[in-house]
GROMACS .gro file of C-alpha atoms in nm:
model
  471
    1MET     CA    1   0.000   0.000   0.000
    2LYS     CA    2   0.284   0.237   0.084
    3ASP     CA    3   0.449   0.176  -0.255
    4TRP     CA    4   0.119   0.237  -0.436
    5ASN     CA    5   0.061   0.568  -0.254
    6TYR     CA    6   0.410   0.683  -0.344
    7LYS     CA    7   0.362   0.589  -0.711
    8ARG     CA    8   0.023   0.760  -0.711
    9LEU     CA    9   0.184   1.084  -0.585
   10LEU     CA   10   0.449   1.066  -0.854
   11LEU     CA   11   0.186   1.002  -1.121
   12THR     CA   12  -0.023   1.294  -0.994
   13GLY     CA   13   0.282   1.518  -1.014
   14ALA     CA   14   0.359   1.399  -1.368
   15ILE     CA   15   0.002   1.473  -1.482
   16ALA     CA   16   0.019   1.816  -1.319
   17CYS     CA   17   0.335   1.894  -1.516
   18LEU     CA   18   0.150   1.813  -1.841
   19ALA     CA   19  -0.143   2.037  -1.753
   20PRO     CA   20  -0.147   2.382  -1.918
   21MET     CA   21  -0.022   2.673  -1.705
   22PRO     CA   22  -0.283   2.932  -1.608
   23VAL     CA   23  -0.342   3.212  -1.857
   24LEU     CA   24  -0.169   3.530  -1.745
   25ALA     CA   25  -0.375   3.837  -1.664
   26ASP     CA   26  -0.383   4.120  -1.916
   27ASN     CA   27  -0.182   4.352  -1.690
   28ILE     CA   28   0.120   4.118  -1.683
   29LYS     CA   29   0.396   4.253  -1.906
   30GLY     CA   30   0.705   4.058  -2.004
   31GLU     CA   31   0.895   3.786  -1.821
   32GLU     CA   32   1.206   3.761  -1.603
   33VAL     CA   33   1.396   3.505  -1.399
   34ALA     CA   34   1.411   3.590  -1.029
   35VAL     CA   35   1.749   3.678  -0.879
   36LEU     CA   36   1.797   3.466  -0.567
   37THR     CA   37   2.060   3.538  -0.300
   38ASP     CA   38   2.216   3.367   0.001
   39ALA     CA   39   2.199   3.534   0.342
   40PRO     CA   40   2.293   3.799   0.438
   41GLU     CA   41   2.273   3.932   0.081
   42VAL     CA   42   1.945   4.061  -0.065
   43PRO     CA   43   1.845   4.086  -0.433
   44PRO     CA   44   1.839   4.445  -0.565
   45PRO     CA   45   1.520   4.653  -0.525
   46ILE     CA   46   1.261   4.617  -0.802
   47THR     CA   47   1.249   4.932  -1.014
   48ARG     CA   48   0.996   4.832  -1.278
   49LYS     CA   49   0.655   4.999  -1.255
   50HIS     CA   50   0.452   4.706  -1.383
   51ALA     CA   51   0.377   4.347  -1.290
   52THR     CA   52   0.549   4.073  -1.485
   53LYS     CA   53   0.581   3.697  -1.505
   54VAL     CA   54   0.859   3.590  -1.269
   55ILE     CA   55   1.022   3.248  -1.299
   56VAL     CA   56   1.164   3.113  -0.974
   57ASN     CA   57   1.396   2.810  -0.974
   58LEU     CA   58   1.472   2.666  -0.632
   59GLU     CA   59   1.647   2.339  -0.548
   60THR     CA   60   1.609   2.129  -0.235
   61LYS     CA   61   1.923   1.947  -0.128
   62GLU     CA   62   2.043   1.761   0.180
   63VAL     CA   63   2.400   1.863   0.269
   64LYS     CA   64   2.644   1.831   0.556
   65LEU     CA   65   2.758   2.176   0.676
   66ARG     CA   66   2.910   2.348   0.979
   67LEU     CA   67   2.672   2.423   1.269
   68ALA     CA   68   2.944   2.549   1.505
   69ASP     CA   69   3.321   2.514   1.531
   70GLY     CA   70   3.391   2.143   1.540
   71VAL     CA   71   3.020   2.061   1.501
   72ASP     CA   72   2.865   1.939   1.174
   73TYR     CA   73   2.502   1.874   1.090
   74THR     CA   74   2.314   1.727   0.796
   75PHE     CA   75   2.094   2.019   0.688
   76TRP     CA   76   1.793   1.989   0.459
   77THR     CA   77   1.805   2.303   0.250
   78PHE     CA   78   1.647   2.527  -0.010
   79GLY     CA   79   1.941   2.617  -0.231
   80GLY     CA   80   2.221   2.434  -0.051
   81LYS     CA   81   2.246   2.668   0.249
   82VAL     CA   82   2.052   2.768   0.560
   83PRO     CA   83   1.849   2.980   0.547
   84GLY     CA   84   1.711   2.927   0.197
   85LYS     CA   85   1.750   3.175  -0.086
   86PHE     CA   86   1.596   3.521  -0.051
   87ILE     CA   87   1.323   3.568  -0.313
   88ARG     CA   88   1.216   3.918  -0.419
   89ILE     CA   89   0.908   3.984  -0.631
   90ARG     CA   90   0.654   4.265  -0.677
   91GLU     CA   91   0.290   4.294  -0.581
   92GLY     CA   92   0.079   4.179  -0.875
   93ASP     CA   93   0.351   3.957  -1.029
   94GLN     CA   94   0.252   3.619  -1.172
   95VAL     CA   95   0.506   3.370  -1.037
   96GLU     CA   96   0.593   3.045  -1.212
   97PHE     CA   97   0.763   2.840  -0.942
   98HIS     CA   98   0.989   2.543  -1.023
   99LEU     CA   99   1.093   2.327  -0.728
  100HIS     CA  100   1.373   2.080  -0.803
  101ASN     CA  101   1.467   1.801  -0.560
  102HIS     CA  102   1.830   1.700  -0.609
  103PRO     CA  103   1.882   1.330  -0.701
  104SER     CA  104   2.107   1.283  -0.396
  105SER     CA  105   1.821   1.368  -0.157
  106LYS     CA  106   1.691   1.083   0.055
  107LEU     CA  107   1.346   1.236   0.107
  108PRO     CA  108   1.070   1.411  -0.087
  109HIS     CA  109   1.024   1.782  -0.017
  110ASN     CA  110   0.780   2.059  -0.102
  111ILE     CA  111   0.736   2.430  -0.028
  112ASP     CA  112   0.477   2.631   0.161
  113LEU     CA  113   0.518   3.002   0.086
  114HIS     CA  114   0.326   3.221   0.329
  115ALA     CA  115   0.297   3.474   0.044
  116VAL     CA  116   0.075   3.235  -0.155
  117THR     CA  117  -0.305   3.238  -0.145
  118GLY     CA  118  -0.401   2.877  -0.221
  119GLN     CA  119  -0.406   2.530  -0.071
  120GLY     CA  120  -0.098   2.462   0.136
  121GLY     CA  121   0.067   2.785   0.023
  122GLY     CA  122   0.203   2.585  -0.269
  123ALA     CA  123   0.278   2.270  -0.070
  124GLU     CA  124  -0.009   2.080  -0.232
  125GLY     CA  125   0.128   2.148  -0.581
  126SER     CA  126   0.498   2.104  -0.508
  127PHE     CA  127   0.545   1.763  -0.346
  128THR     CA  128   0.864   1.650  -0.520
  129ALA     CA  129   1.048   1.319  -0.504
  130PRO     CA  130   1.429   1.301  -0.524
  131GLY     CA  131   1.544   1.357  -0.880
  132HIS     CA  132   1.214   1.519  -0.983
  133SER     CA  133   1.083   1.874  -1.040
  134SER     CA  134   0.743   2.027  -0.973
  135THR     CA  135   0.589   2.343  -1.120
  136PHE     CA  136   0.302   2.558  -0.998
  137SER     CA  137   0.206   2.924  -1.029
  138PHE     CA  138   0.058   3.191  -0.807
  139LYS     CA  139  -0.020   3.560  -0.814
  140ALA     CA  140   0.144   3.787  -0.557
  141LEU     CA  141  -0.172   3.943  -0.415
  142ASN     CA  142  -0.044   4.082  -0.085
  143PRO     CA  143   0.269   4.291  -0.027
  144GLY     CA  144   0.486   4.204   0.272
  145LEU     CA  145   0.777   3.996   0.397
  146TYR     CA  146   0.688   3.627   0.427
  147VAL     CA  147   0.847   3.306   0.548
  148TYR     CA  148   0.855   2.996   0.331
  149HIS     CA  149   0.929   2.644   0.453
  150CYS     CA  150   0.897   2.277   0.370
  151ALA     CA  151   0.562   2.123   0.465
  152THR     CA  152   0.628   1.755   0.396
  153ALA     CA  153   0.542   1.525   0.686
  154PRO     CA  154   0.674   1.526   0.948
  155VAL     CA  155   0.658   1.901   0.895
  156GLY     CA  156   0.838   1.995   1.216
  157MET     CA  157   1.134   1.774   1.131
  158HIS     CA  158   1.178   1.924   0.784
  159ILE     CA  159   1.171   2.276   0.928
  160ALA     CA  160   1.398   2.186   1.220
  161ASN     CA  161   1.658   2.056   0.977
  162GLY     CA  162   1.686   2.391   0.799
  163MET     CA  163   1.411   2.417   0.536
  164TYR     CA  164   1.300   2.782   0.550
  165GLY     CA  165   1.368   3.121   0.397
  166LEU     CA  166   1.212   3.458   0.314
  167ILE     CA  167   1.015   3.590   0.018
  168LEU     CA  168   0.957   3.965  -0.015
  169VAL     CA  169   0.655   4.089  -0.210
  170GLU     CA  170   0.739   4.455  -0.265
  171PRO     CA  171   0.441   4.691  -0.272
  172LYS     CA  172   0.356   4.841  -0.611
  173GLU     CA  173   0.496   5.177  -0.501
  174GLY     CA  174   0.818   5.013  -0.376
  175LEU     CA  175   0.990   5.046  -0.040
  176PRO     CA  176   1.157   5.372   0.071
  177LYS     CA  177   1.515   5.397  -0.049
  178VAL     CA  178   1.789   5.292   0.193
  179ASP     CA  179   2.165   5.253   0.155
  180ARG     CA  180   2.201   4.888   0.255
  181GLU     CA  181   1.975   4.587   0.296
  182PHE     CA  182   2.055   4.260   0.474
  183TYR     CA  183   1.885   3.923   0.522
  184VAL     CA  184   1.882   3.775   0.875
  185LEU     CA  185   1.686   3.466   0.975
  186GLN     CA  186   1.676   3.317   1.323
  187SER     CA  187   1.612   2.950   1.388
  188GLU     CA  188   1.693   2.675   1.634
  189PHE     CA  189   1.848   2.329   1.615
  190TYR     CA  190   1.795   2.022   1.830
  191THR     CA  191   2.089   1.780   1.849
  192LYS     CA  192   2.155   1.453   2.029
  193GLY     CA  193   2.466   1.609   2.184
  194LYS     CA  194   2.476   1.923   2.398
  195TYR     CA  195   2.576   2.264   2.265
  196GLY     CA  196   2.930   2.245   2.131
  197ALA     CA  197   2.956   1.866   2.143
  198PRO     CA  198   3.192   1.790   1.853
  199GLY     CA  199   3.136   1.574   1.547
  200LEU     CA  200   2.842   1.513   1.316
  201GLN     CA  201   2.539   1.570   1.537
  202PRO     CA  202   2.209   1.394   1.458
  203PHE     CA  203   1.867   1.554   1.500
  204SER     CA  204   1.682   1.488   1.827
  205MET     CA  205   1.305   1.455   1.784
  206THR     CA  206   1.264   1.430   2.162
  207LYS     CA  207   1.427   1.768   2.226
  208ALA     CA  208   1.235   1.925   1.937
  209VAL     CA  209   0.900   1.809   2.072
  210GLU     CA  210   0.995   1.934   2.418
  211GLU     CA  211   1.120   2.263   2.264
  212LYS     CA  212   1.462   2.230   2.431
  213ALA     CA  213   1.688   2.387   2.170
  214ASP     CA  214   2.063   2.329   2.189
  215TYR     CA  215   2.134   2.603   1.934
  216VAL     CA  216   1.954   2.928   1.855
  217VAL     CA  217   2.131   3.096   1.566
  218PHE     CA  218   2.119   3.358   1.295
  219ASN     CA  219   2.161   3.244   0.934
  220GLY     CA  220   2.205   2.877   1.003
  221SER     CA  221   2.512   2.848   1.226
  222VAL     CA  222   2.697   2.985   1.525
  223GLY     CA  223   2.918   3.276   1.417
  224SER     CA  224   2.760   3.323   1.073
  225LEU     CA  225   2.745   3.701   1.130
  226VAL     CA  226   3.046   3.771   1.353
  227GLY     CA  227   3.411   3.856   1.291
  228ASP     CA  228   3.498   3.841   0.924
  229ASN     CA  229   3.137   3.745   0.849
  230ALA     CA  230   2.992   4.057   1.011
  231MET     CA  231   2.769   4.285   0.807
  232LYS     CA  232   2.936   4.616   0.722
  233ALA     CA  233   2.807   4.971   0.676
  234LYS     CA  234   2.914   5.335   0.719
  235THR     CA  235   2.799   5.624   0.934
  236GLY     CA  236   2.521   5.831   0.786
  237GLU     CA  237   2.375   5.534   0.600
  238LYS     CA  238   2.026   5.395   0.640
  239VAL     CA  239   2.010   5.021   0.690
  240ARG     CA  240   1.716   4.787   0.636
  241LEU     CA  241   1.714   4.438   0.786
  242PHE     CA  242   1.474   4.178   0.655
  243VAL     CA  243   1.442   3.957   0.963
  244GLY     CA  244   1.264   3.622   0.972
  245ASN     CA  245   1.210   3.347   1.225
  246GLY     CA  246   1.209   2.996   1.084
  247GLY     CA  247   1.143   2.845   1.425
  248PRO     CA  248   1.032   2.575   1.438
  249ASN     CA  249   0.931   2.656   1.798
  250LEU     CA  250   1.070   2.969   1.960
  251VAL     CA  251   0.957   3.331   1.941
  252SER     CA  252   1.239   3.579   1.877
  253SER     CA  253   1.293   3.897   2.078
  254PHE     CA  254   1.503   4.069   1.811
  255HIS     CA  255   1.726   4.353   1.929
  256VAL     CA  256   2.035   4.539   1.807
  257ILE     CA  257   2.253   4.649   2.099
  258GLY     CA  258   2.335   5.019   2.071
  259GLU     CA  259   2.070   5.100   1.810
  260ILE     CA  260   1.703   5.195   1.808
  261PHE     CA  261   1.483   5.092   1.519
  262ASP     CA  262   1.355   5.408   1.352
  263LYS     CA  263   1.085   5.200   1.184
  264VAL     CA  264   0.955   4.848   1.229
  265TYR     CA  265   0.718   4.698   0.975
  266VAL     CA  266   0.535   4.489   1.232
  267GLU     CA  267   0.521   4.118   1.145
  268GLY     CA  268   0.646   4.203   0.796
  269GLY     CA  269   0.323   4.381   0.700
  270LYS     CA  270   0.203   4.735   0.635
  271LEU     CA  271   0.172   4.854   0.997
  272VAL     CA  272   0.474   5.067   1.093
  273ASN     CA  273   0.588   5.132   1.449
  274GLU     CA  274   0.861   5.385   1.531
  275ASN     CA  275   1.144   5.417   1.784
  276VAL     CA  276   1.139   5.052   1.883
  277GLN     CA  277   1.403   4.886   2.105
  278THR     CA  278   1.306   4.518   2.064
  279THR     CA  279   1.052   4.357   1.834
  280LEU     CA  280   0.883   4.022   1.869
  281ILE     CA  281   0.898   3.788   1.570
  282PRO     CA  282   0.685   3.474   1.598
  283ALA     CA  283   0.796   3.137   1.466
  284GLY     CA  284   0.700   3.143   1.099
  285GLY     CA  285   0.691   3.524   1.102
  286SER     CA  286   0.903   3.823   1.008
  287ALA     CA  287   0.972   4.191   1.060
  288ILE     CA  288   1.140   4.464   0.857
  289VAL     CA  289   1.351   4.704   1.065
  290GLU     CA  290   1.516   5.026   0.951
  291PHE     CA  291   1.758   5.260   1.127
  292LYS     CA  292   2.010   5.531   1.048
  293LEU     CA  293   2.372   5.485   1.158
  294ASP     CA  294   2.464   5.797   1.355
  295THR     CA  295   2.807   5.694   1.482
  296THR     CA  296   3.069   5.423   1.454
  297GLY     CA  297   3.089   5.098   1.646
  298THR     CA  298   3.019   4.728   1.638
  299PHE     CA  299   2.647   4.684   1.692
  300ILE     CA  300   2.548   4.341   1.822
  301LEU     CA  301   2.238   4.160   1.694
  302VAL     CA  302   2.079   3.934   1.955
  303ASP     CA  303   1.770   3.747   2.054
  304HIS     CA  304   1.709   3.934   2.379
  305SER     CA  305   1.598   3.612   2.543
  306ILE     CA  306   1.958   3.666   2.631
  307PHE     CA  307   2.094   3.322   2.718
  308ARG     CA  308   2.009   3.226   2.361
  309ALA     CA  309   2.253   3.494   2.245
  310PHE     CA  310   2.552   3.429   2.465
  311ASN     CA  311   2.509   3.059   2.531
  312LYS     CA  312   2.330   2.916   2.227
  313GLY     CA  313   2.460   3.125   1.937
  314ALA     CA  314   2.196   3.390   1.854
  315ILE     CA  315   2.443   3.670   1.801
  316GLY     CA  316   2.556   3.873   1.501
  317MET     CA  317   2.748   4.192   1.427
  318LEU     CA  318   2.701   4.505   1.220
  319LYS     CA  319   3.035   4.685   1.194
  320VAL     CA  320   2.999   5.056   1.122
  321GLU     CA  321   3.295   5.262   1.005
  322GLY     CA  322   3.323   5.632   0.936
  323LYS     CA  323   3.316   5.949   1.142
  324GLU     CA  324   3.256   5.919   1.514
  325ASP     CA  325   2.997   6.152   1.666
  326HIS     CA  326   3.094   6.208   2.030
  327GLU     CA  327   2.779   6.404   2.091
  328VAL     CA  328   2.574   6.098   2.002
  329TYR     CA  329   2.800   5.872   2.210
  330SER     CA  330   3.115   5.981   2.391
  331GLY     CA  331   3.260   5.652   2.505
  332LYS     CA  332   3.409   5.640   2.854
  333THR     CA  333   3.524   5.985   2.969
  334LYS     CA  334   3.633   5.897   3.323
  335ASP     CA  335   3.730   5.585   3.512
  336GLY     CA  336   3.712   5.577   3.892
  337ILE     CA  337   3.723   5.312   4.163
  338TYR     CA  338   3.407   5.196   4.333
  339LEU     CA  339   3.447   4.963   4.631
  340PRO     CA  340   3.121   4.896   4.814
  341GLU     CA  341   3.111   4.677   5.121
  342GLY     CA  342   3.120   4.303   5.074
  343GLY     CA  343   3.310   4.065   4.852
  344VAL     CA  344   3.355   4.143   4.488
  345ILE     CA  345   3.451   3.806   4.351
  346GLN     CA  346   3.150   3.652   4.182
  347GLU     CA  347   3.089   3.304   4.055
  348ILE     CA  348   2.950   3.256   3.707
  349GLY     CA  349   2.760   2.952   3.595
  350ALA     CA  350   2.688   2.625   3.762
  351GLU     CA  351   2.841   2.281   3.749
  352ALA     CA  352   3.016   2.243   3.416
  353PRO     CA  353   2.880   1.976   3.183
  354LYS     CA  354   3.088   1.664   3.132
  355GLN     CA  355   3.308   1.689   2.829
  356ILE     CA  356   3.511   1.443   2.629
  357PRO     CA  357   3.880   1.524   2.700
  358ALA     CA  358   4.070   1.675   2.409
  359LYS     CA  359   4.298   1.423   2.245
  360THR     CA  360   4.480   1.664   2.017
  361LEU     CA  361   4.590   2.026   2.025
  362GLU     CA  362   4.335   2.100   1.752
  363GLU     CA  363   4.052   1.964   1.970
  364ARG     CA  364   4.177   2.168   2.269
  365LEU     CA  365   4.186   2.487   2.061
  366SER     CA  366   3.841   2.420   1.918
  367GLY     CA  367   3.692   2.367   2.264
  368GLY     CA  368   3.870   2.675   2.397
  369LYS     CA  369   3.740   2.894   2.116
  370ARG     CA  370   3.380   2.796   2.195
  371ILE     CA  371   3.427   2.889   2.563
  372TYR     CA  372   3.600   3.216   2.476
  373GLU     CA  373   3.324   3.322   2.238
  374SER     CA  374   3.050   3.243   2.489
  375SER     CA  375   3.213   3.373   2.810
  376CYS     CA  376   3.515   3.597   2.748
  377PHE     CA  377   3.481   3.806   2.435
  378ALA     CA  378   3.233   4.060   2.579
  379CYS     CA  379   3.505   4.201   2.806
  380HIS     CA  380   3.823   4.108   2.622
  381GLN     CA  381   3.675   4.149   2.270
  382SER     CA  382   3.693   3.914   1.975
  383ASN     CA  383   4.041   4.042   1.883
  384GLY     CA  384   4.178   4.015   2.239
  385GLN     CA  385   4.235   4.390   2.266
  386GLY     CA  386   4.018   4.439   2.575
  387LEU     CA  387   3.853   4.771   2.655
  388PRO     CA  388   4.084   5.067   2.734
  389GLY     CA  389   4.065   5.167   3.098
  390ALA     CA  390   3.831   4.883   3.183
  391PHE     CA  391   3.946   4.534   3.079
  392PRO     CA  392   4.309   4.450   3.002
  393PRO     CA  393   4.418   4.311   2.666
  394LEU     CA  394   4.493   3.944   2.613
  395ALA     CA  395   4.676   4.015   2.287
  396LYS     CA  396   5.053   4.008   2.345
  397SER     CA  397   4.976   4.032   2.716
  398ASP     CA  398   5.268   4.028   2.960
  399PHE     CA  399   5.027   3.910   3.230
  400LEU     CA  400   5.025   3.572   3.055
  401LYS     CA  401   5.399   3.516   3.104
  402ASN     CA  402   5.323   3.347   3.436
  403LYS     CA  403   5.108   3.047   3.343
  404ASP     CA  404   5.002   2.966   3.700
  405LYS     CA  405   4.895   3.327   3.752
  406ALA     CA  406   4.684   3.316   3.437
  407ILE     CA  407   4.523   2.987   3.544
  408SER     CA  408   4.446   3.129   3.889
  409ALA     CA  409   4.280   3.436   3.736
  410VAL     CA  410   4.043   3.213   3.543
  411ILE     CA  411   3.947   2.963   3.813
  412HIS     CA  412   3.975   3.183   4.125
  413GLY     CA  413   3.898   3.525   3.985
  414LEU     CA  414   4.101   3.843   4.020
  415GLU     CA  415   4.049   4.176   4.193
  416GLY     CA  416   4.252   4.484   4.275
  417PRO     CA  417   4.493   4.691   4.065
  418ILE     CA  418   4.713   4.516   3.812
  419LYS     CA  419   4.947   4.638   3.540
  420VAL     CA  420   4.927   4.484   3.193
  421ASN     CA  421   5.158   4.594   2.911
  422GLY     CA  422   5.254   4.900   3.114
  423LYS     CA  423   4.899   5.021   3.182
  424GLU     CA  424   4.705   4.998   3.508
  425TYR     CA  425   4.365   4.831   3.541
  426ASN     CA  426   4.142   4.796   3.844
  427SER     CA  427   3.841   4.595   3.734
  428VAL     CA  428   3.709   4.261   3.855
  429MET     CA  429   3.768   3.926   3.688
  430PRO     CA  430   3.487   3.696   3.811
  431ALA     CA  431   3.580   3.338   3.893
  432GLN     CA  432   3.479   3.109   3.608
  433ILE     CA  433   3.312   2.786   3.711
  434LEU     CA  434   3.489   2.564   3.461
  435SER     CA  435   3.614   2.209   3.471
  436ASP     CA  436   3.989   2.152   3.456
  437GLU     CA  437   3.942   2.046   3.093
  438ASP     CA  438   3.747   2.359   2.995
  439ALA     CA  439   3.988   2.593   3.176
  440ALA     CA  440   4.284   2.428   3.002
  441ASN     CA  441   4.111   2.458   2.665
  442VAL     CA  442   4.026   2.828   2.689
  443LEU     CA  443   4.370   2.923   2.821
  444THR     CA  444   4.544   2.723   2.548
  445TYR     CA  445   4.326   2.903   2.293
  446ILE     CA  446   4.420   3.243   2.439
  447TYR     CA  447   4.790   3.153   2.438
  448SER     CA  448   4.758   3.047   2.073
  449MET     CA  449   4.607   3.377   1.958
  450TRP     CA  450   4.704   3.741   1.897
  451GLY     CA  451   5.081   3.708   1.909
  452ASN     CA  452   5.097   3.520   2.241
  453SER     CA  453   5.350   3.252   2.336
  454LYS     CA  454   5.169   2.936   2.206
  455LYS     CA  455   5.194   2.773   2.549
  456VAL     CA  456   4.976   2.469   2.606
  457VAL     CA  457   4.782   2.447   2.933
  458THR     CA  458   4.680   2.097   3.040
  459PRO     CA  459   4.405   1.983   3.278
  460ALA     CA  460   4.686   1.867   3.512
  461ASP     CA  461   4.823   2.224   3.522
  462VAL     CA  462   4.481   2.356   3.619
  463LYS     CA  463   4.431   2.084   3.878
  464ALA     CA  464   4.763   2.173   4.044
  465VAL     CA  465   4.678   2.544   4.068
  466ARG     CA  466   4.330   2.461   4.196
  467ALA     CA  467   4.478   2.237   4.466
  468ALA     CA  468   4.722   2.512   4.570
  469GLY     CA  469   4.432   2.752   4.624
  470LYS     CA  470   4.412   3.123   4.560
  471LYS     CA  471   4.723   3.320   4.644
   0.00000   0.00000   0.00000
């Protein structure tokens, strides 16, 4: 019976392909092939003043890609990456949609576009077996920013494995002109191993059903929008972010640290709110946010359900260069000492999760990088330069010459004045609740970076300093 149902679906699809395409309305002029882009890039604005026939070609493919450093995952994709391609059309366009399922796929896929008025949003007409193609058409009736996703059973599993993207239906009059546009899509992943567990991680249906996400990320992986991958702009420019939430479960509290959204197109529709700090984006929903860049800096994109940002990966960067405006933001103008009563050493975290000991230097560095990016970079910065007058640099740091002293600072904390590279600092280094393995990994990573000595710290080194106690 199962084989007959499958053959019947294939036969139905074959008959549909032979059926004549709908006759185009009289107001449709010409024909074009849609430009599709990978995140964070966006196709150029539509300048034509008329509706046209738009041909969209999109391929589903199952591929193994990076989820985090040292962590791989078999993603199910639209276009070979997560999120899927950004599609840009115009209100009134007649869209001829071709969905191709790569022969290497193990499963059938389809597509439900929230921009489509019709059964299944296109899913009913696009069920496609591996090595086959399906074609359907729709008219873009409603302007807005819409999510699309796979809707093949089990629907949640197809979405959880990466099958989602955004389609923009520009209004007939177009969107207001801005200087830069970017594509950002949040989603979560559920893996058999915990966050950061190395190797090829399989999908966990149990965690997905219980909505216990191991990863919450922008654009498909941890670090996809940080460092060299950060979005870039200049002061004085207006930026528009097309932001989606593929889910499959969690609502996003989207926020850009250090910026205020001048305009938010609420839930990707026509309603505009102004001067917004954080906007909610439901699973399967979107928002368009716009803001002018008034001064320089690195502006951090987060899900303000904040542990998702700093502990599960929902973090990105917009690096803004140009002329600083000290009236808009001065930076620190004075640094004093504040010593209230009571102890100042704090403990961060709880009992560290069990971890497989690193067997090679590469594994130790990989583990250390993950810890640094989740716990250390906010103070010491991604380039190890620290913050002048507040947090000392780790780059070419003379404080690191004494390995036991460096280990003690991590596991016991540090307070009081110190001198690093000839400059005085008097901030607090909270004690990090890390296992001997984790402490060794993060210190080895720090020693390996930014012109430092390449020393290797072992769990035995950490254990010895821990046993000796704070000095």
